[in-house]
mmCIF file of C-alpha atoms in Angstrom:
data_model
loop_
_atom_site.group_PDB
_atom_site.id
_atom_site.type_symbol
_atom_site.label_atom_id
_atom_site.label_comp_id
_atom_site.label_asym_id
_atom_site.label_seq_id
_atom_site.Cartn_x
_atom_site.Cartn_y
_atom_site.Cartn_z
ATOM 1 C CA UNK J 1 57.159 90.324 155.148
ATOM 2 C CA UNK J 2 55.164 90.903 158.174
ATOM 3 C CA UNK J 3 55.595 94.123 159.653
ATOM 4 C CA UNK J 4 55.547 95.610 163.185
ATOM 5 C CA UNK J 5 52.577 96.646 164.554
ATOM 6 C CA UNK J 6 54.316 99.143 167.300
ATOM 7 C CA UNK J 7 53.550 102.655 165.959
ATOM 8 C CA UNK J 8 57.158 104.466 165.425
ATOM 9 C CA UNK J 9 57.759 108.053 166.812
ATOM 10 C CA UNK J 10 57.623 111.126 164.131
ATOM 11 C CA UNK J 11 60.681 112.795 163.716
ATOM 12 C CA UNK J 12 60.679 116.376 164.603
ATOM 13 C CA UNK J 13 58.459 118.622 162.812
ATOM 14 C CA UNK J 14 61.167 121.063 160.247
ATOM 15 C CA UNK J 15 61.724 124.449 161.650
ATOM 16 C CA UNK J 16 59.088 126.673 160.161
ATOM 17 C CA UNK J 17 59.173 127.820 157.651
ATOM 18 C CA UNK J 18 60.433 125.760 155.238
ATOM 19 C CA UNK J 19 59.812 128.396 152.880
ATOM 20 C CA UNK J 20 60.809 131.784 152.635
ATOM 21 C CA UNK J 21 57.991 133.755 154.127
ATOM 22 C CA UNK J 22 57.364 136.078 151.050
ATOM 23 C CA UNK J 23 57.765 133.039 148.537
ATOM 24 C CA UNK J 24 54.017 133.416 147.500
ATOM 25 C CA UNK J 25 53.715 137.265 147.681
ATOM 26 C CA UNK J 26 51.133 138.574 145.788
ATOM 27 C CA UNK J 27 49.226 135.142 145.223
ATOM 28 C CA UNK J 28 46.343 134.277 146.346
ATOM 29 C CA UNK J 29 45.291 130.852 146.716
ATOM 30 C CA UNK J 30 41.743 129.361 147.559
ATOM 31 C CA UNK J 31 41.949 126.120 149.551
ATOM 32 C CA UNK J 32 38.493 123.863 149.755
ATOM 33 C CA UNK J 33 37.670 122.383 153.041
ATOM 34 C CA UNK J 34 40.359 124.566 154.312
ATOM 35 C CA UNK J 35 38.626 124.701 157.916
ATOM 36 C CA UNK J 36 39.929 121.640 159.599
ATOM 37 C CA UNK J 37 42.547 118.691 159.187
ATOM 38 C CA UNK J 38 44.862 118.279 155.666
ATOM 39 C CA UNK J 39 43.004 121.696 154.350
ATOM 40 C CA UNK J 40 43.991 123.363 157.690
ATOM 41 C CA UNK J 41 47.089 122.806 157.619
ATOM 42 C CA UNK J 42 47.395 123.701 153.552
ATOM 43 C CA UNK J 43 45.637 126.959 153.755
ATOM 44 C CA UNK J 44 48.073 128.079 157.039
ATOM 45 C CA UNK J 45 51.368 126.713 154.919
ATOM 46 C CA UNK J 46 50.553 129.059 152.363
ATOM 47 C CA UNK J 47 49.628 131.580 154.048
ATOM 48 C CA UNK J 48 52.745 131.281 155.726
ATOM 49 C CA UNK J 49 54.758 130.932 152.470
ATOM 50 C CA UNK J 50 52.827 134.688 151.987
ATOM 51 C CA UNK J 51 50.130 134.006 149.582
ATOM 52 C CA UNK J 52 46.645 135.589 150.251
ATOM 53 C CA UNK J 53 44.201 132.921 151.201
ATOM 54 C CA UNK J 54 40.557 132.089 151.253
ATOM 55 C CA UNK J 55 39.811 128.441 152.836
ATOM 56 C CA UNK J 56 35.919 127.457 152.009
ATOM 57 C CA UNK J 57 33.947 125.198 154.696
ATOM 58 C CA UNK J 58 30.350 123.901 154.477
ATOM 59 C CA UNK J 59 29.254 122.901 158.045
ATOM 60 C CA UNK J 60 31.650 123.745 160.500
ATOM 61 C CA UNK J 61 30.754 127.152 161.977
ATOM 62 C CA UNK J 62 33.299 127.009 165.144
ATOM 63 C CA UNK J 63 36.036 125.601 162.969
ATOM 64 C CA UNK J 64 35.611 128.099 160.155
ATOM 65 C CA UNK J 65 35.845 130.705 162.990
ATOM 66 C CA UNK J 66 39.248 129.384 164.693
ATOM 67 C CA UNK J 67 40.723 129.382 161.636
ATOM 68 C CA UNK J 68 39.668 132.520 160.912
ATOM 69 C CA UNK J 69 41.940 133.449 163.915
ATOM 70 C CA UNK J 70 44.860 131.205 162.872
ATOM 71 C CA UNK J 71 44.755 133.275 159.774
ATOM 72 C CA UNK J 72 44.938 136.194 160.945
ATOM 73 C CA UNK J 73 48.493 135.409 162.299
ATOM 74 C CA UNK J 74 49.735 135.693 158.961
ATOM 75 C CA UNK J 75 49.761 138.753 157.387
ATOM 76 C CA UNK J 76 46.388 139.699 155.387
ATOM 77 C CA UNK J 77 44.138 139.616 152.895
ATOM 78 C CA UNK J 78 42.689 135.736 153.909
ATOM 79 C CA UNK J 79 39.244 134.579 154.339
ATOM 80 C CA UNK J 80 37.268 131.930 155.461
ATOM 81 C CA UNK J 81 33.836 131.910 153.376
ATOM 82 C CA UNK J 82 31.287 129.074 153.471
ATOM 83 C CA UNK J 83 30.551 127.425 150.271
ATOM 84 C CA UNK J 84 29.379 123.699 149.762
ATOM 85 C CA UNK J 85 31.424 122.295 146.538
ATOM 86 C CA UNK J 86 28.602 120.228 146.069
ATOM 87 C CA UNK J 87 26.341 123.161 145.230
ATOM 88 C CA UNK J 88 27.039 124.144 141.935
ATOM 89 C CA UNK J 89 25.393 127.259 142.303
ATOM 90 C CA UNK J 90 27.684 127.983 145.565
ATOM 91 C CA UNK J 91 30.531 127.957 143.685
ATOM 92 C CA UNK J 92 29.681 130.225 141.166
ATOM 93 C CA UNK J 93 28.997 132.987 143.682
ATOM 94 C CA UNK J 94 32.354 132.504 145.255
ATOM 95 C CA UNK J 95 33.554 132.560 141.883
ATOM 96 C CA UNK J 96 31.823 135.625 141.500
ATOM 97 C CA UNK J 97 33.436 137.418 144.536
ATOM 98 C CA UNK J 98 36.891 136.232 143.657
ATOM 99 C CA UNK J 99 36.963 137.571 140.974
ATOM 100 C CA UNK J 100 36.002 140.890 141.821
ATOM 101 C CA UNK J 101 39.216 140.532 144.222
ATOM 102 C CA UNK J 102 41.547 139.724 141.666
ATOM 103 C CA UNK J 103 40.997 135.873 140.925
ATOM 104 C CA UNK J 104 42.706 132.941 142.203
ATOM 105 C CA UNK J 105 46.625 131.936 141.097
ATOM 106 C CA UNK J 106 46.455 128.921 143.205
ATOM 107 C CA UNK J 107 43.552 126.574 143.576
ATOM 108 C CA UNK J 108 43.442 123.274 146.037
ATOM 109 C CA UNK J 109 40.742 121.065 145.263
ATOM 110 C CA UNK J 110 40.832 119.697 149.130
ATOM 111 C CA UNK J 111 37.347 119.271 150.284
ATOM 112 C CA UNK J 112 35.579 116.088 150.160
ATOM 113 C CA UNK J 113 33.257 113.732 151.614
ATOM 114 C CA UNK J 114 32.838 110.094 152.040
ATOM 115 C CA UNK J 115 29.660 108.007 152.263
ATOM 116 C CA UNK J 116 30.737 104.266 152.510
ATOM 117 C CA UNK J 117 28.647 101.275 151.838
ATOM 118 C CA UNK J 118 29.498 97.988 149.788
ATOM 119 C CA UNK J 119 28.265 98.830 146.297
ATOM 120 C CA UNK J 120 25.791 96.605 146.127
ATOM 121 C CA UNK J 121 24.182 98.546 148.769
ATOM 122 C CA UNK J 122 24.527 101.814 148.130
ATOM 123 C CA UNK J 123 21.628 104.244 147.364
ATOM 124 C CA UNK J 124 21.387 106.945 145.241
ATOM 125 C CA UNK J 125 22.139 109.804 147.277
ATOM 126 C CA UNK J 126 25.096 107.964 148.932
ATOM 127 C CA UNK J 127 26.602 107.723 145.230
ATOM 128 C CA UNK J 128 25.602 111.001 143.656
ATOM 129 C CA UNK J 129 26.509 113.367 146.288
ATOM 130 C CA UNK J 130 30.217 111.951 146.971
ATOM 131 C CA UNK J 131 30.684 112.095 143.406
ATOM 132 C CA UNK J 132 28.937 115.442 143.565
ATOM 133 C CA UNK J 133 31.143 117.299 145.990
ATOM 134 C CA UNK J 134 34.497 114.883 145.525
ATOM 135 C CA UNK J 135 35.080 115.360 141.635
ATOM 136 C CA UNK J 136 31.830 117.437 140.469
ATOM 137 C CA UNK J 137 32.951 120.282 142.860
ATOM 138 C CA UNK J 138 36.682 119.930 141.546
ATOM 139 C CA UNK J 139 35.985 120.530 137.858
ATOM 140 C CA UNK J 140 33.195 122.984 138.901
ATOM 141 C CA UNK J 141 35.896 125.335 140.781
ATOM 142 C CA UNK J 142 38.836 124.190 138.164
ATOM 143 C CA UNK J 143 36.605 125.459 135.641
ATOM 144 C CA UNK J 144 35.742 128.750 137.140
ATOM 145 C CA UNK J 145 39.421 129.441 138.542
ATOM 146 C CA UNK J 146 41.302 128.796 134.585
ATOM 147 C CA UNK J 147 40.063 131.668 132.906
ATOM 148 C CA UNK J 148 41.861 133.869 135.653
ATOM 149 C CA UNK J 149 44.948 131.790 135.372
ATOM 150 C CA UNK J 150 45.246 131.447 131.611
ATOM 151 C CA UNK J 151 45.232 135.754 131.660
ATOM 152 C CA UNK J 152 47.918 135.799 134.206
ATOM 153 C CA UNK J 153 49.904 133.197 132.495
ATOM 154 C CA UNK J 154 50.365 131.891 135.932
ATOM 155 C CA UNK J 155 48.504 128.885 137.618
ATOM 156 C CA UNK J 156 48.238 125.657 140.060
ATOM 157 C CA UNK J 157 46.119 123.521 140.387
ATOM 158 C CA UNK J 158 46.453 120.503 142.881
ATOM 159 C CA UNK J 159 44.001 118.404 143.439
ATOM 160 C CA UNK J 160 44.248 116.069 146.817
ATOM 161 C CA UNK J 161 43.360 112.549 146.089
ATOM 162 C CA UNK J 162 43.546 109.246 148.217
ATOM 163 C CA UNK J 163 45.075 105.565 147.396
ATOM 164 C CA UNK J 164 41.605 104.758 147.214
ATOM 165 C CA UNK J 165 41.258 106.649 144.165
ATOM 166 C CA UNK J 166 44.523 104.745 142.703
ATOM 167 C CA UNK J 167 43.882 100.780 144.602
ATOM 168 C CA UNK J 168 40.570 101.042 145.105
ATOM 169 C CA UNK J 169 38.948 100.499 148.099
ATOM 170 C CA UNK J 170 36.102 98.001 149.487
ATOM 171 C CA UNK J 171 32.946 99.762 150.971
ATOM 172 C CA UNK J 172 34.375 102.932 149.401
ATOM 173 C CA UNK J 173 33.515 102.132 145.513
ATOM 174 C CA UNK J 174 32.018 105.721 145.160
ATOM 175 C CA UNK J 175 34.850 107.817 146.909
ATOM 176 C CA UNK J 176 37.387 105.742 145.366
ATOM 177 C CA UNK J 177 35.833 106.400 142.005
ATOM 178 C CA UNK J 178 35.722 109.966 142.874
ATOM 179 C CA UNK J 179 39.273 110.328 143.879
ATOM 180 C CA UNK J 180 40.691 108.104 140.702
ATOM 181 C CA UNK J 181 38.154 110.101 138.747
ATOM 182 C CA UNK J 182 40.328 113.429 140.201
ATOM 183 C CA UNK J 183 43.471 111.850 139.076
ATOM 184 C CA UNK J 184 42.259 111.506 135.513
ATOM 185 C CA UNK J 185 41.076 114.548 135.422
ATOM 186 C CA UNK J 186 44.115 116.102 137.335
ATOM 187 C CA UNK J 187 46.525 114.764 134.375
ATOM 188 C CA UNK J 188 43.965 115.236 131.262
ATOM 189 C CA UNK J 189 44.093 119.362 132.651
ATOM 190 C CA UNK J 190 47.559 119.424 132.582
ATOM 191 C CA UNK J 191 48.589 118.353 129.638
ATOM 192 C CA UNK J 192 45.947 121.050 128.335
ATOM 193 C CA UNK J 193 47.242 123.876 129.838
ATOM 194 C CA UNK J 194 50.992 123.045 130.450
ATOM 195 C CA UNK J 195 52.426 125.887 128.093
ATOM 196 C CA UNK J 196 49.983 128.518 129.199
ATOM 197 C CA UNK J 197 52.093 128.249 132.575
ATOM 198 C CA UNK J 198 49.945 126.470 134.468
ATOM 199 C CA UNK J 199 50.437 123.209 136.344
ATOM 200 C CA UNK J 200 48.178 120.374 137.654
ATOM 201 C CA UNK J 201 49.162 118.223 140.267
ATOM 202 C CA UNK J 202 47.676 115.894 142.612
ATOM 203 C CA UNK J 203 48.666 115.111 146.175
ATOM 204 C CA UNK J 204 48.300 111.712 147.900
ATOM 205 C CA UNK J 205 48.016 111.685 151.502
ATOM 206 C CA UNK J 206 48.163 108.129 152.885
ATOM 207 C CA UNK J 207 46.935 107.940 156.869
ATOM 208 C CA UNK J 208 46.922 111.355 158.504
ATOM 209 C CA UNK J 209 46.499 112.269 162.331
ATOM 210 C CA UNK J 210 43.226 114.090 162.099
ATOM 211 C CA UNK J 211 40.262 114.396 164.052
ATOM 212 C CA UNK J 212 39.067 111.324 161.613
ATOM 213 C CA UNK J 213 41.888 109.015 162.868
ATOM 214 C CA UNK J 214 41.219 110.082 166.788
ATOM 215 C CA UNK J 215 37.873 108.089 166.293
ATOM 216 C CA UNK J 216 40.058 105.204 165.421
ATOM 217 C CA UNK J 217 40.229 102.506 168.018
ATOM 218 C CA UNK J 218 43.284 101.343 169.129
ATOM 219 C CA UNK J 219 43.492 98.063 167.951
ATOM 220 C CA UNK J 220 42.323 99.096 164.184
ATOM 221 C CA UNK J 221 45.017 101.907 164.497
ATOM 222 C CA UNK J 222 47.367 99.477 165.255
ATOM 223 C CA UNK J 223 46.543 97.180 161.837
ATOM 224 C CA UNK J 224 46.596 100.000 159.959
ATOM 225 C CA UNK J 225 50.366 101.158 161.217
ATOM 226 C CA UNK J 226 51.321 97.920 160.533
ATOM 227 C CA UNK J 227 50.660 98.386 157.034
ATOM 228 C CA UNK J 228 52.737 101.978 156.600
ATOM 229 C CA UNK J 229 56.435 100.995 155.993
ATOM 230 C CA UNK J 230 57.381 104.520 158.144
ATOM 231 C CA UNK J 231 56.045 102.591 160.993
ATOM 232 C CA UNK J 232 53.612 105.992 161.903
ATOM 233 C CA UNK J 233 51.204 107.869 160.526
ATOM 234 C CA UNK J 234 51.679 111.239 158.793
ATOM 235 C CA UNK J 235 51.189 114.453 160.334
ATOM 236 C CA UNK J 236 48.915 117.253 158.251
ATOM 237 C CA UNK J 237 51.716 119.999 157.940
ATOM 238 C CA UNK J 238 53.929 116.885 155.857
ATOM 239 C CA UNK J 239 50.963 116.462 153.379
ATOM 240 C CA UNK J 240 50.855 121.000 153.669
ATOM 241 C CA UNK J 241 54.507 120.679 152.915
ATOM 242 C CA UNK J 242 54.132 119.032 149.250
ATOM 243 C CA UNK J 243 51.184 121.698 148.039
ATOM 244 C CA UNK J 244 53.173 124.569 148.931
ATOM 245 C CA UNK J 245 56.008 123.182 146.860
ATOM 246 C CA UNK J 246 53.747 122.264 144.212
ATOM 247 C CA UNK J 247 52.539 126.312 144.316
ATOM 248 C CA UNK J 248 55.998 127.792 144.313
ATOM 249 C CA UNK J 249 57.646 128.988 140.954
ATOM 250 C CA UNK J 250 60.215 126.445 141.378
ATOM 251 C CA UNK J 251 58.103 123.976 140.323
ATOM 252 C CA UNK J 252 56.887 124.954 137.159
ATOM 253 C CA UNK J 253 57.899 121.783 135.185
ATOM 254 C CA UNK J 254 56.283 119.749 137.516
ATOM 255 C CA UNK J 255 53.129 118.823 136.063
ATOM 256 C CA UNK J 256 50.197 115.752 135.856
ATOM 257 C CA UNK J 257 52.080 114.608 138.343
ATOM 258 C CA UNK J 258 51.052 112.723 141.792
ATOM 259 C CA UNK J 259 52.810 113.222 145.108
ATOM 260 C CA UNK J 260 52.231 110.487 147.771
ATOM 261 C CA UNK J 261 52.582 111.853 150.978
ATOM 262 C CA UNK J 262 52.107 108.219 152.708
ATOM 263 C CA UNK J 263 54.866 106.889 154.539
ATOM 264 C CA UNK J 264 55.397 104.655 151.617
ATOM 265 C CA UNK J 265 51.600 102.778 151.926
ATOM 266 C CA UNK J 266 51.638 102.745 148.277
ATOM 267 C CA UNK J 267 54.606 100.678 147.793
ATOM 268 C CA UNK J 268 54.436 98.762 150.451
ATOM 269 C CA UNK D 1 36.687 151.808 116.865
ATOM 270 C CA UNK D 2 36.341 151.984 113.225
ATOM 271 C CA UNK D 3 36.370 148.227 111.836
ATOM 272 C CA UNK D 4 39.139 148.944 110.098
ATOM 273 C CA UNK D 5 41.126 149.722 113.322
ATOM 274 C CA UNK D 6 39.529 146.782 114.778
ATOM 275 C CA UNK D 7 40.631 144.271 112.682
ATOM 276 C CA UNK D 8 44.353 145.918 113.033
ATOM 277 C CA UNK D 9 44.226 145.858 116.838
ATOM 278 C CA UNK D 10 42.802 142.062 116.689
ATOM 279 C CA UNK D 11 45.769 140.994 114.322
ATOM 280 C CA UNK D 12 48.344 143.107 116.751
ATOM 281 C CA UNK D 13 46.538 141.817 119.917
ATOM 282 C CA UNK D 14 46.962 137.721 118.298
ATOM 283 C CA UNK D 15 50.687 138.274 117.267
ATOM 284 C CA UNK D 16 51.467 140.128 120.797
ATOM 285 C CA UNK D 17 49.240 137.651 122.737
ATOM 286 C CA UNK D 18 49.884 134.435 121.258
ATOM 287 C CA UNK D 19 53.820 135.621 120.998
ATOM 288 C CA UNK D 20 53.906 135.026 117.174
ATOM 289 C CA UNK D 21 57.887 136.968 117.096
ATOM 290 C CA UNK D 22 58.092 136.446 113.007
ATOM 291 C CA UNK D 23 54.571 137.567 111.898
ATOM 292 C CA UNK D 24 53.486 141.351 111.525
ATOM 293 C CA UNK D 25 49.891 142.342 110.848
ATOM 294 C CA UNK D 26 50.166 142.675 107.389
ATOM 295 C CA UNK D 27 51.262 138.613 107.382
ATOM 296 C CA UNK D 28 47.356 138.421 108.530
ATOM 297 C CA UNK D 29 44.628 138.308 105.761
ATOM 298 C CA UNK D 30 41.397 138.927 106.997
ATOM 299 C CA UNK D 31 39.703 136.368 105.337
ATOM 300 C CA UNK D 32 41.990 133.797 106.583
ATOM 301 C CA UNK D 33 41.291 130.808 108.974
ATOM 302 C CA UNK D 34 42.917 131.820 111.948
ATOM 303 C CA UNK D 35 43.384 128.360 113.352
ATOM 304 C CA UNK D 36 43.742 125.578 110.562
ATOM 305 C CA UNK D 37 47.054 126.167 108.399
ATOM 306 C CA UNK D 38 49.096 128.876 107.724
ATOM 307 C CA UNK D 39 49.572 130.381 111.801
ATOM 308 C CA UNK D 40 50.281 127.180 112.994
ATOM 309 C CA UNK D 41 48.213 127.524 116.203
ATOM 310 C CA UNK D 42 46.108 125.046 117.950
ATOM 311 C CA UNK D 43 43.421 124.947 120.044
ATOM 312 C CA UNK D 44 45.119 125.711 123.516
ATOM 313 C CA UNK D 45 46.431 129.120 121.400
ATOM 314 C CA UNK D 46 42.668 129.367 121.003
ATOM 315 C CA UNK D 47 42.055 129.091 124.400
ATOM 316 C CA UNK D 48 44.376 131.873 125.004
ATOM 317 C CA UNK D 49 43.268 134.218 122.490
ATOM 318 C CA UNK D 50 39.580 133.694 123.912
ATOM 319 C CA UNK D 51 40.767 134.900 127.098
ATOM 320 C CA UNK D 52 42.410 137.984 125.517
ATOM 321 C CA UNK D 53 39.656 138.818 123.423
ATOM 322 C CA UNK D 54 37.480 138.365 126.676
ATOM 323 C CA UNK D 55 39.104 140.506 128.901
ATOM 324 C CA UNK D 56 40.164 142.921 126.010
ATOM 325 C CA UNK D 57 36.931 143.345 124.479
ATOM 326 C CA UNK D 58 34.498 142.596 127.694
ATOM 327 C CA UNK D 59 32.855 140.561 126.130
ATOM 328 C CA UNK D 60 32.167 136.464 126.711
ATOM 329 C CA UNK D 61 32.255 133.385 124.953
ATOM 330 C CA UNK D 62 31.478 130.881 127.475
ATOM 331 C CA UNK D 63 30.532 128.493 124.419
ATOM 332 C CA UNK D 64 32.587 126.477 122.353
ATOM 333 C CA UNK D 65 30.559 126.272 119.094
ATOM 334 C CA UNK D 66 30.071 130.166 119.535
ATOM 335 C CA UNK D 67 33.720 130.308 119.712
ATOM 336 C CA UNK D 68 34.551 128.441 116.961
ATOM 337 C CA UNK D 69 32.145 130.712 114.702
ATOM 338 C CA UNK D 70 33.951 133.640 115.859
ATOM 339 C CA UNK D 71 37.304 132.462 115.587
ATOM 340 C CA UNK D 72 36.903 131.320 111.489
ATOM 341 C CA UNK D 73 38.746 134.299 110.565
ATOM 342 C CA UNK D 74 39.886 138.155 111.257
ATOM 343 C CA UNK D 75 36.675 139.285 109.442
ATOM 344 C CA UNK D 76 34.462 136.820 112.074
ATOM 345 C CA UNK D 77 36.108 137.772 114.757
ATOM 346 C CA UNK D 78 35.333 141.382 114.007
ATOM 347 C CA UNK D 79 32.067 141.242 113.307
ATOM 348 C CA UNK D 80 31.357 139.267 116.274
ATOM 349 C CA UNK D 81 33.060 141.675 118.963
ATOM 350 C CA UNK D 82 30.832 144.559 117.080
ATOM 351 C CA UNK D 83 27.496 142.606 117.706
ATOM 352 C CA UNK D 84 28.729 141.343 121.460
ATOM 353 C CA UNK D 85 29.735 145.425 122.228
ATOM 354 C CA UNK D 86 26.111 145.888 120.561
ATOM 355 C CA UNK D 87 24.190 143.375 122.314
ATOM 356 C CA UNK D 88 25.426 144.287 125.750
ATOM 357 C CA UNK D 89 25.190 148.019 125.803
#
C-alpha cells in the first residue's frame, strides 16, 4: 500500500508521571549521552520515577549544563559528568567514582555516534570509532556496572539500539553493525545473568523529534513519515517511557527482550 | 582467621550465598570440586560466589583462569584468599 505522506498530529503527551514518583527510590541509574535528545529525556523520566541519576556527555558543555538544571528539579543526588564511551580509560574512572557512591542498579547504554559512508568507502577511523563508542563503550560500562549488580541481586541493563542494527541500513554499514552487534550482545547478557536478578533489554526507537530530525528538510521529512504507519514521528519522552518500565521491579521477567518504540516502522 | 575458621566461613558463606537450603557445612569436603558434580552449581553460581568472595574477602579476581584455580575446591579457595590478604597488605 502506499501511504500518506501528510504528517499526523501526536496525541497528547500522558499526564506526568506515569509512574509513581518514588517508584525508583533508592536506585541510581547512569544514563550515557544523557545530555541531549532520547538520553535527555531517559535520564529526566527516571529521575522523575525517583531514582538517583548520573547522565554522561562528551562534547556538549552548554547542554551538559542545562541539564544539570533540569535535574535539579527532581529531588537529588544526580549528576552530569563528562566521559567519552569511546575512551576506555574514561570509563573506568567513572567506574571508579561510582562506585565509591554506591554503584549503579540501572545502566542505559544510550550514547552513540554515527559516521556514515557507503562501505566501500569508509576509512578506518570512520569504522573503528563508531564501533568504538556504539558497542565497545556498551560492553566496556556493562562490564564495569555487573559486578555491583550481581552483589545487590538487583540489575538493568537496557541497551538503546536502532532498526538499523536489526534491517540494516545503506551508508550506515558500521552503525548498523554496531547497533545489531548491541542486540546480540543485549540477549547473550541476559540469558547469563537472568537468575542473579538482573535483566537486559534493548529499546528501539524508530524516528524521534530531536535536534537531529530539525536538520531534516521538509521534503525528506515528509518521505520518511510516509514510511511510519502512526503517520508522525515519535516524541523522546515515548521512547523515556519504555526504559523506565524496563527499570521498574515490575518488570523483572522481562528479559533479552527488544522494545520498538517506532510508530510501527518495523512492521510496516 | 585461623584456616580452619576460614574454610568454615567459606562453606557457610557458599551455602548462605548461593542459597543451597538442604546442604550444611559439614555436607562440604574440603577437598571437593566445588563446581563439577556433587553441588550442582554452574558457572553463573560461580559468578556469584566470585562476587561474594570479592566483596567479603577484599580481595579481586578480575581473571577467569585465576578464578578457576581458586575455585577447584574449599582447600584452593582458602589458600588463595590467605595469599591475596598477604599480597595486598
Amino acid at each position: 500500500m502506499t501511504r500518506s505522506t501528510r504528517e499526523r498530529v501526536a496525541p497528547l503527551a500522558p499526564p506526568e508521571p506515569f509512574v509513581a514518583a518514588d517508584a525508583l527510590v533508592g536506585r541510581h541509574a547512569l544514563v550515557t549521552g544523557g545530555t541531549r535528545g532520547i538520553g535527555r529525556a531517559v535520564a529526566l523520566g527516571l529521575a522523575r520515577a525517583g531514582a538517583g541519576v548520573t547522565a554522561t556527555f562528551a562534547h556538549a558543555e552548554t547542554d551538559a549544563e542545562e541539564m544539570r538544571a533540569l535535574l535539579a528539579r527532581h529531588g537529588h543526588g544526580h549528576a552530569v559528568r563528562r566521559c567519552d564511551v569511546g575512551n576506555g580509560g574514561a570509563i573506568a574512572d567513572l567506574f571508579a567514582d561510582l562506585r565509591g557512591a554506591g554503584g549503579i542498579d540501572i545502566l542505559v547504554n544510550n550514547a552513540a555516534i554515527t559516521g556514515d559512508g557507503l562501505l566501500m568507502m569508509l576509512s578506518d577511523t570512520s569504522w573503528d570509532t563508531v564501533i568504538s563508542t556504539d558497542l565497545t563503550g556498551a560492553f566496556l560500562c556493562t562490564r564495569a556496572a555487573l559486578r555491583g549488580m550481581v552483589a545487590r541481586g538487583f540489575g538493568r541493563v537496557i541497551n538503546v539500539i536502532s532498526p538499523a542494527g536489526i534491517t540494516g541500513k545503506a551508508g550506515a554499514s558500521n552503525y548498523a553493525a554496531a547497533k545489531g552487534g548491541l542486540l546480540s550482545m543485549t540477549r547473550s547478557l541476559a540469558a547469563e545473568v537472568a537468575r542473579l536478578g538482573i535483566t537486559v533489554n534493548a529499546v528501539c526507537p524508530g524516528i524521534i523529534d530531536t535536534a537531529m530530525l530539525a536538520d531534516v528538510a521538509p521534503p525528506a521529512r515528509q518521505a520518511m513519515i510516509a514510511r511510519i504507519p502512526a503517520g508522525r514521528v515519535g516524541r523522546p519522552e515515548e521512547v523515556a517511557h519504555a526504559v523506565v518500565f524496563l527499570a521498574l521491579p515490575a518488570a523483572a521477567y522481562i528479559t533479552g527482550s527488544v522494545v520498538n518504540v517506532d510508530g510501527g516502522l518495523l512492521v510496516g | 582467621m585461623d584456616r580452619n575458621a576460614l574454610k568454615e566461613k567459606l562453606k557457610e558463606l557458599l551455602i548462605s550465598g548461593l542459597r543451597l537450603q538442604d546442604l550444611a557445612p559439614a555436607g562440604i569436603a574440603d577437598d571437593q570440586p566445588i563446581f563439577v558434580e556433587g553441588l550442582g552449581l554452574d558457572s553463573i553460581d560461580a559468578l556469584e560466589l566470585l562476587v561474594l568472595i570479592e566483596e567479603h574477602f577484599g580481595i579481586a579476581i578480575p581473571d577467569e583462569e585465576i578464578g578457576k584455580q581458586a575455585f577447584a575446591s574449599i582447600n584452593a579457595l582458602a589458600d588463595f584468599i590467605v595469599a591475596e590478604q598477604a599480597r595486598g597488605s
